[in-house]
PDB file of C-alpha atoms in Angstrom:
ATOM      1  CA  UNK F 919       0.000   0.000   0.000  1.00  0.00           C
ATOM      2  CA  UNK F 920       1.549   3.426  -0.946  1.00  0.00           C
ATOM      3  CA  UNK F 921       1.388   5.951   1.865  1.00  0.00           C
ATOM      4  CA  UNK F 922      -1.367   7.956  -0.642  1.00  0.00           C
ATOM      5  CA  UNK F 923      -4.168   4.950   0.158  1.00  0.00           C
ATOM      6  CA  UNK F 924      -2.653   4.706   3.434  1.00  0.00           C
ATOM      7  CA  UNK F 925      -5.557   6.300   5.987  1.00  0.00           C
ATOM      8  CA  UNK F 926      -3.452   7.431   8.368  1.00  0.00           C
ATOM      9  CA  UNK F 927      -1.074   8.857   6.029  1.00  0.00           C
ATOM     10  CA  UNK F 928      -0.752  12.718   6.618  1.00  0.00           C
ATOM     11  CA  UNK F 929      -2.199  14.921   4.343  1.00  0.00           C
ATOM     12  CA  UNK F 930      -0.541  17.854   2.791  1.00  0.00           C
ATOM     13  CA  UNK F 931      -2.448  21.435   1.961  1.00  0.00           C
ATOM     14  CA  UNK F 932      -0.922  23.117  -1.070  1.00  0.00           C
ATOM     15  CA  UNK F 933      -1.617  26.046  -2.886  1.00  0.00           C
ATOM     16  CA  UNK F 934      -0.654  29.697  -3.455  1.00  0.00           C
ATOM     17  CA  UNK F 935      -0.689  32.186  -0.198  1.00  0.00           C
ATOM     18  CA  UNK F 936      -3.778  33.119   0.788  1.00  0.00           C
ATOM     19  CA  UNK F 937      -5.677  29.747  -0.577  1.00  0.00           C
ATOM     20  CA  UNK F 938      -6.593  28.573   3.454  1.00  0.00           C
ATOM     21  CA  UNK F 939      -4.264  26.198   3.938  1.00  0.00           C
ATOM     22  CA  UNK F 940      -3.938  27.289   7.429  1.00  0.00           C
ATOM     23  CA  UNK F 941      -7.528  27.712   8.087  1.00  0.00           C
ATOM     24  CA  UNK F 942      -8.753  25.062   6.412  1.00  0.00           C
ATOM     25  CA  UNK F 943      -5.693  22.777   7.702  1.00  0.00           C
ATOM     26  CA  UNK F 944      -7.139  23.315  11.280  1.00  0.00           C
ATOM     27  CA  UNK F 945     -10.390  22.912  10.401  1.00  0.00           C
ATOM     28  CA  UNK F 946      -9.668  19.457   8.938  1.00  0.00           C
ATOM     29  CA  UNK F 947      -7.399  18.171  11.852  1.00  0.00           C
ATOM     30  CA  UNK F 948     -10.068  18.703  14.188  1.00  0.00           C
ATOM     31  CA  UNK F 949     -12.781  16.797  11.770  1.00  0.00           C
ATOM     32  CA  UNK F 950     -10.404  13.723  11.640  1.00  0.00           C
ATOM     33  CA  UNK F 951      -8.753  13.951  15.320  1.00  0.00           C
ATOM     34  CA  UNK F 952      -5.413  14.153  13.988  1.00  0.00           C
ATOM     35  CA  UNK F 953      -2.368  16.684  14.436  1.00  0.00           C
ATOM     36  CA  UNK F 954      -2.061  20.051  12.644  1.00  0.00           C
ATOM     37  CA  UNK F 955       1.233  21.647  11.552  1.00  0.00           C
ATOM     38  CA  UNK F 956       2.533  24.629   9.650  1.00  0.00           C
ATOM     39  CA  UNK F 957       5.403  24.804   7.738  1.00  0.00           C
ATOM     40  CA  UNK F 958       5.648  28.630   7.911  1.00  0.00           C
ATOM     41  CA  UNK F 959       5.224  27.924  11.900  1.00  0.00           C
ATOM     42  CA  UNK F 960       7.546  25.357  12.329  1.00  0.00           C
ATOM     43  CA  UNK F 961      10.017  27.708  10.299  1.00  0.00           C
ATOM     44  CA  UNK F 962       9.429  30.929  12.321  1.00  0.00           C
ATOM     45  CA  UNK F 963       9.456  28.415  15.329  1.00  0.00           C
ATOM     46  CA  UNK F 964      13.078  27.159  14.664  1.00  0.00           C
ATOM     47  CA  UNK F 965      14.522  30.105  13.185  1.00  0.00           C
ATOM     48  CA  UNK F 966      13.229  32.044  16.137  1.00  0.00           C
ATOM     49  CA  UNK F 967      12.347  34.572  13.478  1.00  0.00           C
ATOM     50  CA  UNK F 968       9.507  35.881  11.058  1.00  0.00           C
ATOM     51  CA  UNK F 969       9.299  34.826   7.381  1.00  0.00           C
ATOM     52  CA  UNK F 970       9.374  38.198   6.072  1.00  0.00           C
ATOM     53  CA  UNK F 971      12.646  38.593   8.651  1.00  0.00           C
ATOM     54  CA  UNK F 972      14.398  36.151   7.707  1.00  0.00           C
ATOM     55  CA  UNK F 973      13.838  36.842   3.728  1.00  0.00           C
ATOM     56  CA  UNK F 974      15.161  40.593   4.620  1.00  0.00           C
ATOM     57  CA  UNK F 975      17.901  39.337   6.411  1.00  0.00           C
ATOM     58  CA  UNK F 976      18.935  36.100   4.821  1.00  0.00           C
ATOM     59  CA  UNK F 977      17.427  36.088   1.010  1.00  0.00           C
ATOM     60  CA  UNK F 978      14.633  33.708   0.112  1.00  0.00           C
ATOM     61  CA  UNK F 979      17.418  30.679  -0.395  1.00  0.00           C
ATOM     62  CA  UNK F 980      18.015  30.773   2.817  1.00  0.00           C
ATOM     63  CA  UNK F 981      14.362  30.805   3.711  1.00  0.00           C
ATOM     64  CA  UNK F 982      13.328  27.089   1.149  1.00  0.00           C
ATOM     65  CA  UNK F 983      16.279  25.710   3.032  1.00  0.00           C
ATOM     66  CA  UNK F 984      14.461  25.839   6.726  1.00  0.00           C
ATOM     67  CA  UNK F 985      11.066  25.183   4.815  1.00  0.00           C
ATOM     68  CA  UNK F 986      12.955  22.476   3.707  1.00  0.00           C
ATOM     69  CA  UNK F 987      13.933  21.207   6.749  1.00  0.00           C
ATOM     70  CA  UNK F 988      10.852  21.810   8.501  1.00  0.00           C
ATOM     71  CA  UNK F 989       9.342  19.736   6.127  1.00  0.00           C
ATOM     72  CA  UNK F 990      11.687  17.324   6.543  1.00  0.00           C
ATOM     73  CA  UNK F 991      10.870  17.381  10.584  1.00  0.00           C
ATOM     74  CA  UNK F 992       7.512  15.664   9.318  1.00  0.00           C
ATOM     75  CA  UNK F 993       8.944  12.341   8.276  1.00  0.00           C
ATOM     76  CA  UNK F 994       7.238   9.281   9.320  1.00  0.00           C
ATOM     77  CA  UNK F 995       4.408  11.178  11.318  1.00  0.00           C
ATOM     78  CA  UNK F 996       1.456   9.699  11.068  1.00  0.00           C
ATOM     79  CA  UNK F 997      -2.184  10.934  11.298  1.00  0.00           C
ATOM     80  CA  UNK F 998      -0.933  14.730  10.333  1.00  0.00           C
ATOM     81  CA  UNK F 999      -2.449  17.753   8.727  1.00  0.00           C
ATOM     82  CA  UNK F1000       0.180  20.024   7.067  1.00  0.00           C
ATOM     83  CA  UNK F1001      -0.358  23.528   5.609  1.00  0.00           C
ATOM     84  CA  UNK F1002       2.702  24.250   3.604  1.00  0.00           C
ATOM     85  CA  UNK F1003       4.398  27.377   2.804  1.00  0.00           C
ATOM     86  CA  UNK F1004       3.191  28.384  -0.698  1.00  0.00           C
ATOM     87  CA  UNK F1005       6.188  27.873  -2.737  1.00  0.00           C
ATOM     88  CA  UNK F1006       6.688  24.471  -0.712  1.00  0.00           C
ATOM     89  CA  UNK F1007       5.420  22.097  -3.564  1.00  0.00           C
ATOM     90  CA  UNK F1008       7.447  23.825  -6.432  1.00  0.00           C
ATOM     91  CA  UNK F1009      10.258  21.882  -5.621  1.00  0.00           C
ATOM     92  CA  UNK F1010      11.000  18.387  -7.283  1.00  0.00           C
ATOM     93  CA  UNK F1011      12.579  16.773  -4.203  1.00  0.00           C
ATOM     94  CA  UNK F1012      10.069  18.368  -1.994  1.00  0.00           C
ATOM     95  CA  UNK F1013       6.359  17.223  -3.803  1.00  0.00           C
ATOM     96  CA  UNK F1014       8.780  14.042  -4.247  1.00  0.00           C
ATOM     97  CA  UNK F1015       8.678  13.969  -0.662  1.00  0.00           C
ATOM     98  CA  UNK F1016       4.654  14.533   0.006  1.00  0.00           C
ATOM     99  CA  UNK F1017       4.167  11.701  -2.287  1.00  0.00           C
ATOM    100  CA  UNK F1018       6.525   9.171  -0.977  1.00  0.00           C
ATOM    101  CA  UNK F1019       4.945  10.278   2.785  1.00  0.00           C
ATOM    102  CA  UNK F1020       1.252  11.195   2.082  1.00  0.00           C
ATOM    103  CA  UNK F1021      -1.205  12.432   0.145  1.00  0.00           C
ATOM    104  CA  UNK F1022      -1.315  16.453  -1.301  1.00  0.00           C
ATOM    105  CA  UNK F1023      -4.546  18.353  -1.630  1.00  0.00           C
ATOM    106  CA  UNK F1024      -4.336  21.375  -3.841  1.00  0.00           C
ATOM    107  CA  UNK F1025      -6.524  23.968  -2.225  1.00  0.00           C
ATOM    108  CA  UNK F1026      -7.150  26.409  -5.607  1.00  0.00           C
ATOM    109  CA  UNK F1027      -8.826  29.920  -5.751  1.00  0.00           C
ATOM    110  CA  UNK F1028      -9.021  32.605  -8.232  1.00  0.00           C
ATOM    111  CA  UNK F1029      -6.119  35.292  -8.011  1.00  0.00           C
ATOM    112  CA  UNK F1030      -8.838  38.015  -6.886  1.00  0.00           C
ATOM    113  CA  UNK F1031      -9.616  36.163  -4.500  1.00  0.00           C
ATOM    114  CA  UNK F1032      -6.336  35.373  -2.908  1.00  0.00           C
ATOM    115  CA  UNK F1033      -5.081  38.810  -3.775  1.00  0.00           C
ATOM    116  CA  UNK F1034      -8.438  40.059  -1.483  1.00  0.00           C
ATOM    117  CA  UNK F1035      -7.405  37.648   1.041  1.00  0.00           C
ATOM    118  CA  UNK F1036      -3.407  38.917   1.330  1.00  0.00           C
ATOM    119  CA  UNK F1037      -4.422  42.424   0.946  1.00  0.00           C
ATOM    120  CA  UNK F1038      -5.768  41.803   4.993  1.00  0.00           C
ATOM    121  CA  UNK F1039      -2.741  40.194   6.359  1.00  0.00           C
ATOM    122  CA  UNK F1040       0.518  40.815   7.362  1.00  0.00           C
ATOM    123  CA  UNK F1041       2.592  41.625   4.461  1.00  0.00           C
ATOM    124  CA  UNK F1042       3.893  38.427   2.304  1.00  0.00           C
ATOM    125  CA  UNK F1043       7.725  39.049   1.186  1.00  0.00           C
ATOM    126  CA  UNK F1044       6.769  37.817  -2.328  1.00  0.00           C
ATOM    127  CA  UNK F1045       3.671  39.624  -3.128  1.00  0.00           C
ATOM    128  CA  UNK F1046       4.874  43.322  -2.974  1.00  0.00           C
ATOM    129  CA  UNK F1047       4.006  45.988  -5.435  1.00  0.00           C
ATOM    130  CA  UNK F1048       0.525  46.749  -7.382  1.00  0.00           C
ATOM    131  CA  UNK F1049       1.510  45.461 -10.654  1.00  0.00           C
ATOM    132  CA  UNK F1050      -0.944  43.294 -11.730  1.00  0.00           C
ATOM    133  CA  UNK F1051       0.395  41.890 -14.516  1.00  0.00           C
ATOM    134  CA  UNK F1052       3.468  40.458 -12.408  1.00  0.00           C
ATOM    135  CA  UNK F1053       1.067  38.995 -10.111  1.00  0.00           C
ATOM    136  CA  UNK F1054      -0.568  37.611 -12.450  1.00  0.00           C
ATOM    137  CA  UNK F1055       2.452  35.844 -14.365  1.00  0.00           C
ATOM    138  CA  UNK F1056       3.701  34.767 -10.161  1.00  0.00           C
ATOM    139  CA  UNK F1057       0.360  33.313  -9.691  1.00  0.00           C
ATOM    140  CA  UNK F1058       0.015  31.172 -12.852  1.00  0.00           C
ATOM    141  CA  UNK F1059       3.802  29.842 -12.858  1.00  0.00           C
ATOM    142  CA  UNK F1060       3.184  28.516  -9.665  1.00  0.00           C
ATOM    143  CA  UNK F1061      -0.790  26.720 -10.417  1.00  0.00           C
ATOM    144  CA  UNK F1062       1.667  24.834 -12.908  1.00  0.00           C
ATOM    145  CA  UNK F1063       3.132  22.707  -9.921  1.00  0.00           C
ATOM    146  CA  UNK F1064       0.209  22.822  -7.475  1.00  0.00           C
ATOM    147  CA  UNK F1065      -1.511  21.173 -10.819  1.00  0.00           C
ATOM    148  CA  UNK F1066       0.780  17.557  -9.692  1.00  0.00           C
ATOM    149  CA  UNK F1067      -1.032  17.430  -6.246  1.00  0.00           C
ATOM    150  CA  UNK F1068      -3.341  14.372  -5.782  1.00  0.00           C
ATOM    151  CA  UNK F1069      -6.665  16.250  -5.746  1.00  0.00           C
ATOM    152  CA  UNK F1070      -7.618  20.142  -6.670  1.00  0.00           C
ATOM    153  CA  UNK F1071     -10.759  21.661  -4.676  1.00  0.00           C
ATOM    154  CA  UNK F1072     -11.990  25.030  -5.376  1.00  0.00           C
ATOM    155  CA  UNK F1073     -11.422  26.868  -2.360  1.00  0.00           C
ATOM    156  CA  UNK F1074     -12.808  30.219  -3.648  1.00  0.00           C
ATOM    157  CA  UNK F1075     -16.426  29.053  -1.931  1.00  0.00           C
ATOM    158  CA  UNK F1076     -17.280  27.677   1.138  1.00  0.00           C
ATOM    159  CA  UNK F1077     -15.637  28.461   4.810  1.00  0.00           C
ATOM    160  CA  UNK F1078     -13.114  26.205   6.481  1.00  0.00           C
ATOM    161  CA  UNK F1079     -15.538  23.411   7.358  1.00  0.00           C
ATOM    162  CA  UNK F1080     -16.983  22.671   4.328  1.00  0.00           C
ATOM    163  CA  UNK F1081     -13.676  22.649   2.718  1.00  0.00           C
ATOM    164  CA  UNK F1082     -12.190  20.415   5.106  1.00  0.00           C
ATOM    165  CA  UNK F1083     -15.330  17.614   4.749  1.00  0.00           C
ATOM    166  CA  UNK F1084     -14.712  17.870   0.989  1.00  0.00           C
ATOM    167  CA  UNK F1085     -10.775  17.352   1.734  1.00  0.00           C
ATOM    168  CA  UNK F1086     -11.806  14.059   4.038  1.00  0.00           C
ATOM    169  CA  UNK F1087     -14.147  12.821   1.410  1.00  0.00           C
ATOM    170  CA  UNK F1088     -12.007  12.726  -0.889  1.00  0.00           C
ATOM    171  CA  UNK F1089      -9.518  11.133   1.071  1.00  0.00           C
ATOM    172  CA  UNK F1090     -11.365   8.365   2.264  1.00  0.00           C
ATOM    173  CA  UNK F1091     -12.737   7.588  -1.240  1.00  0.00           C
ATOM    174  CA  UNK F1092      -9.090   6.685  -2.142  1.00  0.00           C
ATOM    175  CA  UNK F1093      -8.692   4.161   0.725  1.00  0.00           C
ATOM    176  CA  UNK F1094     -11.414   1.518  -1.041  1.00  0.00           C
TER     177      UNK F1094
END
């Protein structure tokens, strides 16, 4: 049985910043019983900084090497919910990595409706400026890899719970 069919395999929340992952990550942990983490927390945790800190201080390399590693902190850990970081899955070794230890949800909106979302948070380091047009071509490069999750649900509609059951249903319809 690959860790995908697996039902206590963890499951991994992908998608651009601003999607839910964190919302909906919690939401879903507490519908199946299991564990939540954050890679962005688990980052700020061990670098006893903030993300848009350490991507002033040390550059964004430095920044997908602890998301890297915090990832890595996840190995073998069972009955888990993970929001990633939203450039977490464009990696080869790392969406290598989800697959070989779970199975990745791609939580999709619309760009308005992420870019509404952002707009009433704390400032991302990689969405800065008004041009649209960048943010537009940033957006779209990065749908290409959230494409190779396991399952896509539209998570322009619908609040935290309802996205989470469809996340679980889906799940479970893979472990038959």
């Amino acid at each position: 049985m690959t860790a995908r069919h697996d039902p206590d395999a963890p499951i991994f929340l992908v998608g651009f910043m601003g999607a839910g992952k964190s919302t909906v990550g919690r939401a879903l942990a507490a519908r199946l019983h299991w564990d939540f983490e954050d890679t962005d927390a688990i980052v700020t945790r061990a670098g006893g900084r903030a993300i848009e800190e350490i991507f002033r201080a040390s550059g964004e390399g430095r920044f997908r090497e602890a998301e890297w590693d915090a990832l890595r902190s996840l190995h073998g850990r069972r009955n888990l919910v993970v929001a990633t970081g939203g450039g977490l899955f464009l990696g080869i070794a790392q969406r290598a990595f989800v697959r070989a230890e779970g199975f990745s949800c791609w939580l999709d909106a619309p760009l308005d409706v992420v870019a509404a979302r952002v707009a009433q948070e704390a400032p991302r380091p990689l969405w800065t400026g008004d041009d649209a047009l960048s943010r537009r071509a940033f957006f779209e490069r990065r749908r290409a890899a959230y494409a190779l999750a396991d399952l896509r649900i539209d998570a322009s509609a619908g609040g935290a719970e309802h996205l989470a059951s469809l996340v679980a249903t889906a799940k479970r319809a893979l472990w038959r």
